[in-house]
Amino acid sequence: MLAAVPEPDPCVQRARPAHRAAAPPAAAPSATGCAFAHLCPHAVDLCRSERPVLLPLETQGQTGAPSGPLAACHRTPEPRRLLPAVPQPQS
């Protein structure tokens, strides 16, 4: 953390070795399927093999027109009560 503190003298600052950030996290294991399948606790085999399409989370009354937010997830149409519970981190 001390390396992050700026040096007021520009000559000294330039002489300090440059620190490289850690390598970025690895990309998704495959180019097919959902980009978040390797991170999602609700992922199933379908998530790893097919890319989901963007669908509305809600529709308006009788017209059925899309409203509100959108989600690209195979599990979006499933009722939330059917999804397995994800443990919440203890604080």
Coordinates of C-alpha atoms in Angstrom, one line a residue:
M1 CA 0.0 0.0 0.0
L2 CA 2.9 2.4 0.6
A3 CA 3.8 2.1 -3.0
A4 CA 0.5 3.8 -3.9
V5 CA 1.4 7.0 -2.0
P6 CA 2.6 9.6 -4.5
E7 CA 6.1 11.1 -4.2
P8 CA 6.0 14.9 -4.2
D9 CA 9.4 15.1 -6.1
P10 CA 8.8 14.1 -9.7
C11 CA 12.4 13.0 -10.2
V12 CA 12.1 10.6 -7.3
Q13 CA 8.7 9.4 -8.5
R14 CA 10.1 8.5 -11.9
A15 CA 13.0 6.6 -10.3
R16 CA 10.6 4.4 -8.3
P17 CA 9.9 1.0 -9.9
A18 CA 6.6 0.7 -11.5
H19 CA 4.4 -2.0 -9.9
R20 CA 2.2 -4.1 -12.1
A21 CA -1.3 -5.0 -11.1
A22 CA -2.2 -8.6 -10.6
A23 CA -3.3 -10.5 -13.7
P24 CA -7.0 -10.0 -14.6
P25 CA -9.3 -12.9 -13.8
A26 CA -9.5 -15.6 -16.3
A27 CA -12.3 -15.3 -18.9
A28 CA -15.2 -17.6 -19.1
P29 CA -14.1 -21.1 -19.8
S30 CA -15.9 -21.3 -23.2
A31 CA -17.1 -18.9 -25.9
T32 CA -20.5 -20.6 -25.9
G33 CA -23.2 -20.3 -23.3
C34 CA -23.7 -17.6 -20.7
A35 CA -20.7 -15.5 -19.9
F36 CA -21.6 -15.7 -16.2
A37 CA -22.2 -19.5 -16.0
H38 CA -18.9 -20.1 -14.2
L39 CA -19.8 -17.5 -11.6
C40 CA -23.5 -18.1 -11.1
P41 CA -24.7 -20.4 -8.3
H42 CA -27.9 -21.1 -10.3
A43 CA -26.2 -22.2 -13.5
V44 CA -27.3 -25.5 -15.1
D45 CA -26.0 -27.4 -18.2
L46 CA -28.1 -25.3 -20.5
C47 CA -26.3 -22.1 -19.3
R48 CA -23.0 -23.6 -20.3
S49 CA -24.0 -24.7 -23.7
E50 CA -26.4 -22.0 -25.1
R51 CA -26.2 -18.2 -24.9
P52 CA -29.5 -16.8 -23.4
V53 CA -31.6 -14.1 -25.1
L54 CA -32.6 -10.8 -23.6
L55 CA -36.1 -11.0 -22.1
P56 CA -38.2 -8.6 -20.0
L57 CA -38.6 -9.5 -16.4
E58 CA -42.1 -8.1 -16.3
T59 CA -45.0 -7.5 -18.7
Q60 CA -47.9 -5.0 -18.5
G61 CA -51.3 -6.3 -17.6
Q62 CA -53.6 -7.5 -20.5
T63 CA -51.4 -6.2 -23.3
G64 CA -48.4 -8.3 -22.3
A65 CA -46.1 -5.6 -23.5
P66 CA -42.6 -5.7 -21.9
S67 CA -42.0 -3.3 -19.1
G68 CA -39.2 -2.8 -16.5
P69 CA -35.8 -4.4 -16.5
L70 CA -34.5 -7.0 -19.0
A71 CA -32.4 -10.1 -18.2
A72 CA -30.5 -12.5 -20.4
C73 CA -30.8 -15.7 -18.3
H74 CA -32.3 -19.1 -19.0
R75 CA -33.6 -19.3 -15.5
T76 CA -35.4 -15.9 -15.6
P77 CA -38.9 -17.4 -16.4
E78 CA -38.7 -19.8 -13.4
P79 CA -40.5 -18.6 -10.3
R80 CA -38.0 -17.4 -7.7
R81 CA -39.3 -19.8 -5.1
L82 CA -38.1 -22.8 -7.3
L83 CA -34.5 -21.5 -7.5
P84 CA -32.1 -23.0 -4.9
A85 CA -31.3 -20.6 -2.1
V86 CA -27.9 -19.0 -2.2
P87 CA -26.2 -18.6 1.2
Q88 CA -25.7 -15.0 2.2
P89 CA -22.3 -14.0 3.5
Q90 CA -22.0 -13.5 7.2
S91 CA -21.1 -10.0 8.3

